[in-house]
Structure formats: C-alpha cells, structure tokens
Amino acid sequence: MQTKFQLDEDHIPKRWYNIQADLPSPMDPYFSPQTMKPVTPEELSQIFPMALIGQEVSQDRYIDIPDEVREIYRTYRPSPLIRAHRLEAHLKTPAKIYYKYEGVSPPGSHKPNTAIPQAYYNMKEGIERISTETGAGQWGSALAFATALFGMKCTVYMVRSSFYEKPYRKSMMQAWGAECIPSPSERTQSGKAMLARDPDTPGSLGIAISEAVEDAATHKDTNYSLGSVLNHVCMHQSIIGIEAMEQMKMAGDEPDVIIGCVGGGSNMAGISFPFLGEKLRGKRQVEAIAVEPASCPTLTKGAYAYDYGDTVGIGPIAKMYTLGHDFVPPAIHAGGLRYHGDSPLISRLVHDKVMKAVAVHQTEVFQAAVTFARTEGLIIAPETAHAVKTVIDEALKCRKNGEEKVILFNLSGHGNLDLGAYDEYFEGKLSDFEYPDSKIKESLTHLPKIG
Amino acid sequence: MQTKFQLDEDHIPKRWYNIQADLPSPMDPYFSPQTMKPVTPEELSQIFPMALIGQEVSQDRYIDIPDEVREIYRTYRPSPLIRAHRLEAHLKTPAKIYYKYEGVSPPGSHKPNTAIPQAYYNMKEGIERISTETGAGQWGSALAFATALFGMKCTVYMVRSSFYEKPYRKSMMQAWGAECIPSPSERTQSGKAMLARDPDTPGSLGIAISEAVEDAATHKDTNYSLGSVLNHVCMHQSIIGIEAMEQMKMAGDEPDVIIGCVGGGSNMAGISFPFLGEKLRGKRQVEAIAVEPASCPTLTKGAYAYDYGDTVGIGPIAKMYTLGHDFVPPAIHAGGLRYHGDSPLISRLVHDKVMKAVAVHQTEVFQAAVTFARTEGLIIAPETAHAVKTVIDEALKCRKNGEEKVILFNLSGHGNLDLGAYDEYFEGKLSDFEYPDSKIKESLTHLPKIG
C-alpha cells in the first residue's frame, strides 16, 4: 500500500484557481474607513501593487502563475499527499485519511504560497521593501523567506510579547535577512502613540498592522503585505487544492470530506476551493468543514456583517463573519487562529452553506496532536491540530456507522517552533476558556454602520 | 532546468551497503575495557541485540532491509536530491552542486535512518525499552520517534546543560512518548556518584553514555543504542548514498567530489560509502572530503590509535582517529561534531587515503549557512553548515580554475531548533577557539595500551 503521493516539479500548477468566478453572485465590496464608501483601487494602490488589487476583484476562473513564481515554488513544491495508514489503523476506522503536507516549505507552513507571488508582484512594480505584521511569526518568516529569494528588503512588526516569547521565529526572519521589530515601536506614529500611553504594553496584532500599514503608506519604495483573509491570498493558496486533486487521482480516491483549520482562512481556502468550485458548478459532491478554536468562535458564534479587519479601524471594512473588531480572544497556543474576523470568501461560503464550521477546545486539540505524533510520526503546529481533532472525530463516526468515507485534510504546518505548547499540554496547564455569549453579543454592538 | 530529483517510495532501497566487504583487509577488532582483550559477542549482548552485533562485524556486501523497517522509512524516505541552482548562480561557479536533503525526516536529520532499524531489531529480540544518551538532542529525538512508531519505551539521558538550554528537543522526545532525563541523574550509580562529587555539574556526553549503558546493563528488558560511530550505524546510513546514486543518474551527472560533515561520522558514511565502495572496487573515480570543526580536529590533528569511545572508559576500545578520550572540545554550536574520536570505518578510510579531511572555523561556517539560507532558502543545522562551507570553497576553486566539477553533499539536518546559534553569529559572539597542538599532544599520552 502506497503512503506518499509525490508529483514531480513539472506538475507545479501553471495557474491559480479563483473561486469568485463560480459564486452565484459577486462578493460584497470592501469599504473605506475614511470615506465609508466602497474603497477605490487608487486608495488601495498606496499600499498594494496594482497586480494584486486586480486579482482581489478578478472574476476570471484561472490566473496564470508567473514563471518566476513557479521557479521559487520549486524550492518546496509540489508538496506530498500522504495516506495516514498508521492513524487509520490506530483508530480502527474504515475511513481513509489523506493529508496534504505543507510543512515541507522552508518556513514550515503554507504561508510562502502567497508570500512568493506577493513579493514578486511588488518587485515587478518597482517596490524595494515590504512591511508586514506578524503574531506568532509564521507569516513574518514566510515573507522574509520570499523577499530574500527575490533580493528585496523586508520589515516585520512582530507583536512584542511574541517577539520575546518566541525568539526563534525572529531569528529565522533575521537569517533570511529581514528586519524584525518588536511592536509597538518608535518607528511609526502609531507605535509611538501606543508607547506613550502604555510603555509596558505587550502589543497586539491590531497595533502591529497599524505600524506596518503606516510604514508602507509613508515610504514610496515600500508596500504592505497581508498573509491571510484577502481574496488574492486565498487564490494563491489554491495551489494546495489543485495539487491535491491530481494526487487524489493518483491515489484512486475522491474526498467525501475536506477539513482545515481556520483563523484568517487561507489554508482552508487553499485545500478546499478547487474542490468546492466543482461543487458550485454541480460537478462534485463534497463536504467541507472549517475548524476553529472554541475560544475564538468567529464562524460558529459571530455575526455575518461588515466590520473592520483590524482592531484600530484603519484597514478596509469587509463583509465577513466577525466577533467584533475589539473582541480580544484569550491567549491560546494556536496564535494563527486568534482573529476576530475571517476571510470574506470563507465567510460567504459558510453563510451560503457550501462549507460548514465547527469549534473545538484546546486540550482535546493537543490530545489529537499527540495521537498524530505517535502514529504518523509528525509533530504538527497547534493550528493544524484543530483540523486533526475534527479528522479523528469524523473517522470515529465512520467506525461507528461502518462508513468508508475518504477524508482529506490540510496539514498546514509543522510544530518544531511550537514545542513549548506541547509541554504545557503534558503539564496539564492548557486552558479551555470560552467567553460567555453575552460578551460576544456586546462586542458585536460596535460594528460600523455600512449600507 | 530541474531542481528536485524525487524517487517514489517503491525506490526505497531493499538492502543496505556494507563497506567492510570492499576493504582490502578486515577492520581491527574492538577491545573490552574490562579484559583488555578483543570483545566477545557475549559481552556485547548484554546491551545490544544479536542482529546488530552480527551486522557490526559482517563481511557481506549487502544486508536486506526488513519490510517493517522500510514501512517506517516511508514516513519520510526517499529523501529528495536537490540541485543548488541558486547557490551556483550566486557563486558564479561553473561547478554543479547537488545536495541530499535529510532534514525531511520528522526529527529533522538523518538520525532516524539508524534509529528505526535499531528499534526494530531490539523489538524482534523481545526488548521493551531502549536507553540512550543525547547531547544536543538530535539523536535522542530520532530514537524517541522510532520507538514511538514500534510501540516501545525509550529513556534518553540528556546532557544536563543541553536539557535546560535546548528545551525544545526534550519537548520533542516527550511528544513522541520518550522519557528524557537530565544527566547526571539519580537513576544510576554513575549519575549518583557524579552528583555526589559535583551537585552543580553541567554534565557531559561521557557521563550520559555511562548512565545509559548502566541502565541497559542492569535491566533485562532494556538495551542500549548508539546513534553514530559504530559500523552497523554507518551501514544503516548507506541508504542515503544508495538513493543519491540513483538520483544522480536521474540528473544525468556523476559526482566528482562528495562532501559531508563529520562528528561520529555516520552522515558522511551514509552519503559516501556506496560511492567509495565502487571506488575501492576500481569502478569509479571520486574524491570524498570529511569536514570537521577546527575546535575538535580529530581527523586532521588526532592520532590513529586504539582509544576508549567514551570519556569514562567503560565502552569498547576502538581503533580510530582520536584526540584522546579525556580531550574536551570547547562548546560550539555544532554539538553533533564535538566528539574526541571518530567512526572506525571513516578513520580507516582517511588513514588509507580513500577519503580526505579538512577542518573549518565556526564563524566562516555560519557565514556559509547564511549564504545558503538566502540563496537556497533552507536554514540548516550548524553541523551541516560545516559541509556547506567546504562546498562553497570547492565551488569557488572551480570558478578560479574554470572546472565544471560535480559536487554532491549531504544536507544532514535543518536548523529550526538551532536558531539561537544564528543569533550569536549575527551578534558577532561566535568563538573560533582552537586548542594549541601541545594540548592535543598531551591528551594523546593517555591512550590505553593495546596490542
């Protein structure tokens, strides 16, 4: 029985898939927080290259991947599709479990799939430096990797508490030549103002976004880059699902269920959209399950409404599931899933019932991660472990019902730099805190009024 | 131009290659430190399974890899062979550079190639638990991984200073279910004695070996396992070179030079022995360069003589290059290369001039690692960076001489858990300390008298 389904590099897809082409009606527009009107390409061009602004609203089903981008994808793509024989045997399930392993990229996650084209399009439009924010550091290190390979500069504003608690991610960015700055910093007006108010602040993703956007808006040679949420990011990630579709054919199976964890939504978009596009076109039956943390239950308990993408309210306003832009989820180890909102595309598909969503607790998530490590051998990122928890639940349901379902999930990253979280699990220190519904209801009263 | 040469899993080799079959005369025997006579299989069987004792002295050219071992190899093998196009372009060299990337294994290095068969043979002979020592943690985590997948127990004695300084390796072992104990410990007489003498000792690999061996010798269900140096370990690692030979054919090239870093010697043995076997049989021309740290110059400044394998002098006495068993190399970041001796097989080949050896300094090694990260995109282990330094030197020589040599090296592990070392490099804190020759001469006066 074969375990790994490996494509050679000639099979790196030549085009990305854009699910906007297959939606029954167009996406709601972004609004500008300054004008409270639909945002214009000119406004966006202060911080984004025109190529990406075009991709953000494109209705084309496929967009060609430039040769220079495919050239860098070769450093780690195509990623393997792996059959989890050992996990299946452990669970005694008749289900077949496959995973797409994105941890093979040098920064260790799916994030370079969009960092590489984002760096490329900026370079082509004459930009020399890219600024961004990072929480736990996955995105910052992916952009540092991508800019290094295109010979560009990169400035990463890293949430101050993470900067000191997870120094290895900073070291990684530095090894690739990026500048990594604890945020808030003295570099920007936003940072200075925050430090004046509270010199000991641990920082937040909201402030770090403000600093990175301000840096880009005030320097002509610099643009800003976002690692998730946006439509063009989801589209770049579709390379995961396109490869997986070809590899599932090699394996002689079709997925009945596709599972991924969701924070901003890009890895789930990546694995599922090419399959869901066929579902939207009536060519395929498939279930998709987005898994989020119960401590930040955007899709399962949030409102589908217009809200700010960032805490401070300077970024575009988007129609999405949200817990309110001032909702602050508790500190959990899956830092990449601590976002008050969600990708507008993922939100739309959940709202239209094309995709469903579930929420799981941190302790059961790490229990699943340990089962995975001791059967499949891979130590996975806490974010990915959310998907694995739901995969195990589905596989056990199959055992109970005697169903031979084919389950496909996205193993979005390895856990080599998250091992402290495993220690806390073994020491029984993990919290399963959930905000009461009343708290969520309250923060949803602060949404901006649009339309 | 193709970058990655990827074999599918049907091409995982079916047998290991044993270079002992191709040596012009047999290896010198091991001696027992108790009897000062050649060690007997009965003596070794206290701590090793008979299958491995047999492999240690086998003169067969090939030994079959059990199906159960190949089954676990599938979790990460075959590993890719990668053409370093971007490094070549950066160096403006006419040389072609290829590397075999062993960092794809779940513990992140080549070490599982031997941990898996060692766990397997012990399991087959009824052993339930394996004890071992680990310095920086690469070997301990590899054995934890392997024993997890065979459902065995594992106890790792980790040098106390590393245990506290590199907590992520301990976390990794724990995630795979192994028990990781700071050494010296209260578990063994050796540990207790050391703690009585010096309660604040940082520990050493010598003490950790003593504890692990004592643990195995005093428990019937437990054997001991070593991650490098021994003949059977080098043979298990030959899977690297066997795969590389097939992949070089796919690439349409033959290596003129093979380069690897050397501490105990197993990764260099793995990549080079299948090629050197053909050289010994007169079927191939190829140069092999073993790269060691200038701070621990075993092959370049040591004596070729009988010496103890461990500091305390309880393990077998072997004929090898050695700096003296009480030589304590300075703390460097390539912890895996801090060994006073070397594999008897590697030593023999260097002594017979089949392989040559060079020594390089820590600062130039990290400079090479940063060049590699910013061209090829991979952040490599400090050990591997020694090989990369020499690869760059060879490639620049080719530029100077206009030679189109084909260089193959073993990228033995990633640097995800060694990022602190990169920080020290950027902060200018790395030392290039070398012991004076007089110090080496002095410690060589303590060799045991054999034969």
CSV table of C-alpha atoms in Angstrom, one decimal, chain B residues 231-396:
chain,number,residue,atom,x,y,z
B,231,ASN,CA,29.9,0.0,11.8
B,232,HIS,CA,26.2,-1.0,11.8
B,233,VAL,CA,25.2,2.6,12.2
B,234,CYS,CA,27.3,3.6,9.2
B,235,MET,CA,25.7,0.7,7.2
B,236,HIS,CA,22.1,1.8,8.0
B,237,GLN,CA,23.0,5.3,6.9
B,238,SER,CA,24.2,3.9,3.5
B,239,ILE,CA,20.6,4.2,2.4
B,240,ILE,CA,21.4,7.9,1.8
B,241,GLY,CA,24.1,7.2,-0.7
B,242,ILE,CA,22.2,4.4,-2.4
B,243,GLU,CA,19.3,6.7,-3.1
B,244,ALA,CA,21.6,9.5,-4.1
B,245,MET,CA,23.3,7.3,-6.7
B,246,GLU,CA,20.0,6.6,-8.4
B,247,GLN,CA,19.0,10.2,-8.2
B,248,MET,CA,22.4,11.4,-9.7
B,249,LYS,CA,21.6,9.1,-12.6
B,250,MET,CA,18.2,10.8,-13.0
B,251,ALA,CA,20.1,14.1,-13.0
B,252,GLY,CA,22.5,12.8,-15.6
B,253,ASP,CA,25.6,13.5,-13.6
B,254,GLU,CA,28.3,11.7,-11.6
B,255,PRO,CA,29.8,13.3,-8.5
B,256,ASP,CA,33.5,14.3,-8.7
B,257,VAL,CA,33.5,15.3,-5.1
B,258,ILE,CA,31.4,14.1,-2.1
B,259,ILE,CA,31.3,16.3,1.0
B,260,GLY,CA,29.9,15.8,4.5
B,261,CYS,CA,30.4,17.0,8.0
B,262,VAL,CA,31.9,14.5,10.5
B,263,GLY,CA,31.4,14.2,14.2
B,264,GLY,CA,30.9,10.5,14.9
B,265,GLY,CA,30.9,10.1,11.1
B,266,SER,CA,27.5,8.5,10.3
B,267,ASN,CA,26.1,11.1,7.9
B,268,MET,CA,29.3,11.2,5.9
B,269,ALA,CA,29.5,7.4,5.9
B,270,GLY,CA,25.9,7.4,4.7
B,271,ILE,CA,26.3,9.7,1.7
B,272,SER,CA,29.8,8.5,0.6
B,273,PHE,CA,30.2,4.7,1.3
B,274,PRO,CA,28.2,3.4,-1.6
B,275,PHE,CA,30.2,5.6,-3.9
B,276,LEU,CA,33.5,4.8,-2.2
B,277,GLY,CA,32.7,1.1,-2.4
B,278,GLU,CA,32.8,1.4,-6.2
B,279,LYS,CA,36.0,3.4,-5.9
B,280,LEU,CA,37.5,0.6,-3.8
B,281,ARG,CA,36.4,-1.9,-6.4
B,282,GLY,CA,38.1,0.2,-9.1
B,283,LYS,CA,34.8,1.1,-10.8
B,284,ARG,CA,34.6,4.8,-10.1
B,285,GLN,CA,36.8,7.9,-9.6
B,286,VAL,CA,35.5,10.1,-6.8
B,287,GLU,CA,37.0,12.4,-4.1
B,288,ALA,CA,35.5,12.4,-0.6
B,289,ILE,CA,36.0,15.2,1.8
B,290,ALA,CA,35.1,14.9,5.5
B,291,VAL,CA,34.7,18.3,7.2
B,292,GLU,CA,35.3,18.7,10.9
B,293,PRO,CA,35.4,21.8,13.2
B,294,ALA,CA,38.8,23.3,13.8
B,295,SER,CA,37.9,23.3,17.5
B,296,CYS,CA,37.7,19.5,17.5
B,297,PRO,CA,40.1,18.4,14.8
B,298,THR,CA,40.0,14.6,15.3
B,299,LEU,CA,40.8,13.6,11.7
B,300,THR,CA,43.2,16.4,10.9
B,301,LYS,CA,45.3,16.6,14.1
B,302,GLY,CA,44.4,13.4,16.1
B,303,ALA,CA,46.3,10.1,16.3
B,304,TYR,CA,45.2,6.9,14.5
B,305,ALA,CA,45.3,4.6,17.6
B,306,TYR,CA,43.2,2.5,20.0
B,307,ASP,CA,41.2,4.6,22.4
B,308,TYR,CA,38.1,4.5,24.6
B,309,GLY,CA,34.9,5.5,22.9
B,310,ASP,CA,33.6,7.3,26.0
B,311,THR,CA,35.2,9.6,28.5
B,312,VAL,CA,34.8,7.4,31.5
B,313,GLY,CA,36.3,4.3,29.8
B,314,ILE,CA,33.5,1.7,30.2
B,315,GLY,CA,32.6,1.3,26.5
B,316,PRO,CA,34.5,-0.7,23.9
B,317,ILE,CA,38.0,0.4,22.9
B,318,ALA,CA,38.3,1.1,19.2
B,319,LYS,CA,41.0,1.7,16.6
B,320,MET,CA,40.2,5.2,15.2
B,321,TYR,CA,41.4,8.8,14.9
B,322,THR,CA,41.2,10.3,18.4
B,323,LEU,CA,42.2,13.4,20.3
B,324,GLY,CA,42.3,11.3,23.5
B,325,HIS,CA,39.2,10.2,25.4
B,326,ASP,CA,39.7,13.0,28.0
B,327,PHE,CA,40.0,15.7,25.4
B,328,VAL,CA,37.1,18.2,26.0
B,329,PRO,CA,36.4,20.3,22.9
B,330,PRO,CA,35.2,23.8,23.6
B,331,ALA,CA,31.4,24.5,23.4
B,332,ILE,CA,30.5,25.1,19.8
B,333,HIS,CA,27.1,25.3,18.3
B,334,ALA,CA,27.6,22.2,16.2
B,335,GLY,CA,27.2,20.0,19.2
B,336,GLY,CA,26.9,16.9,17.0
B,337,LEU,CA,30.6,17.4,15.9
B,338,ARG,CA,32.1,17.6,19.4
B,339,TYR,CA,33.5,14.1,19.7
B,340,HIS,CA,37.0,13.2,20.6
B,341,GLY,CA,37.0,10.1,18.3
B,342,ASP,CA,35.5,9.1,15.0
B,343,SER,CA,33.9,6.2,13.4
B,344,PRO,CA,36.4,3.4,13.0
B,345,LEU,CA,35.3,3.0,9.3
B,346,ILE,CA,35.7,6.7,8.5
B,347,SER,CA,39.1,6.7,10.3
B,348,ARG,CA,40.3,3.7,8.4
B,349,LEU,CA,39.3,5.3,5.0
B,350,VAL,CA,41.0,8.6,6.0
B,351,HIS,CA,44.1,6.6,7.1
B,352,ASP,CA,44.1,4.6,3.8
B,353,LYS,CA,43.8,7.9,1.9
B,354,VAL,CA,40.5,6.8,0.3
B,355,MET,CA,38.8,9.9,2.0
B,356,LYS,CA,40.4,13.2,2.9
B,357,ALA,CA,39.7,15.5,5.8
B,358,VAL,CA,39.6,19.3,6.4
B,359,ALA,CA,38.9,21.5,9.4
B,360,VAL,CA,37.0,24.8,9.3
B,361,HIS,CA,36.2,27.5,11.8
B,362,GLN,CA,32.8,28.3,13.3
B,363,THR,CA,32.4,31.9,12.1
B,364,GLU,CA,33.1,31.1,8.4
B,365,VAL,CA,30.8,28.1,8.8
B,366,PHE,CA,27.9,30.3,9.9
B,367,GLN,CA,28.7,32.8,7.1
B,368,ALA,CA,28.3,29.9,4.7
B,369,ALA,CA,25.0,28.9,6.4
B,370,VAL,CA,23.6,32.4,5.9
B,371,THR,CA,24.6,32.4,2.2
B,372,PHE,CA,22.8,29.1,1.9
B,373,ALA,CA,19.7,30.4,3.6
B,374,ARG,CA,19.5,33.4,1.4
B,375,THR,CA,20.0,31.6,-1.9
B,376,GLU,CA,18.6,28.1,-1.5
B,377,GLY,CA,16.1,29.2,1.1
B,378,LEU,CA,16.9,26.5,3.7
B,379,ILE,CA,18.1,27.2,7.3
B,380,ILE,CA,20.5,24.4,8.0
B,381,ALA,CA,21.9,22.8,11.2
B,382,PRO,CA,25.3,24.1,12.3
B,383,GLU,CA,26.7,20.7,11.8
B,384,THR,CA,25.7,20.6,8.1
B,385,ALA,CA,27.0,24.2,7.7
B,386,HIS,CA,30.5,22.8,8.0
B,387,ALA,CA,29.9,20.8,4.8
B,388,VAL,CA,28.4,23.8,3.1
B,389,LYS,CA,31.5,25.9,3.9
B,390,THR,CA,33.7,23.4,2.2
B,391,VAL,CA,31.2,23.1,-0.7
B,392,ILE,CA,31.5,26.8,-1.3
B,393,ASP,CA,35.3,26.7,-1.1
B,394,GLU,CA,35.3,23.9,-3.7
B,395,ALA,CA,32.9,25.7,-6.0
B,396,LEU,CA,35.0,28.9,-5.8
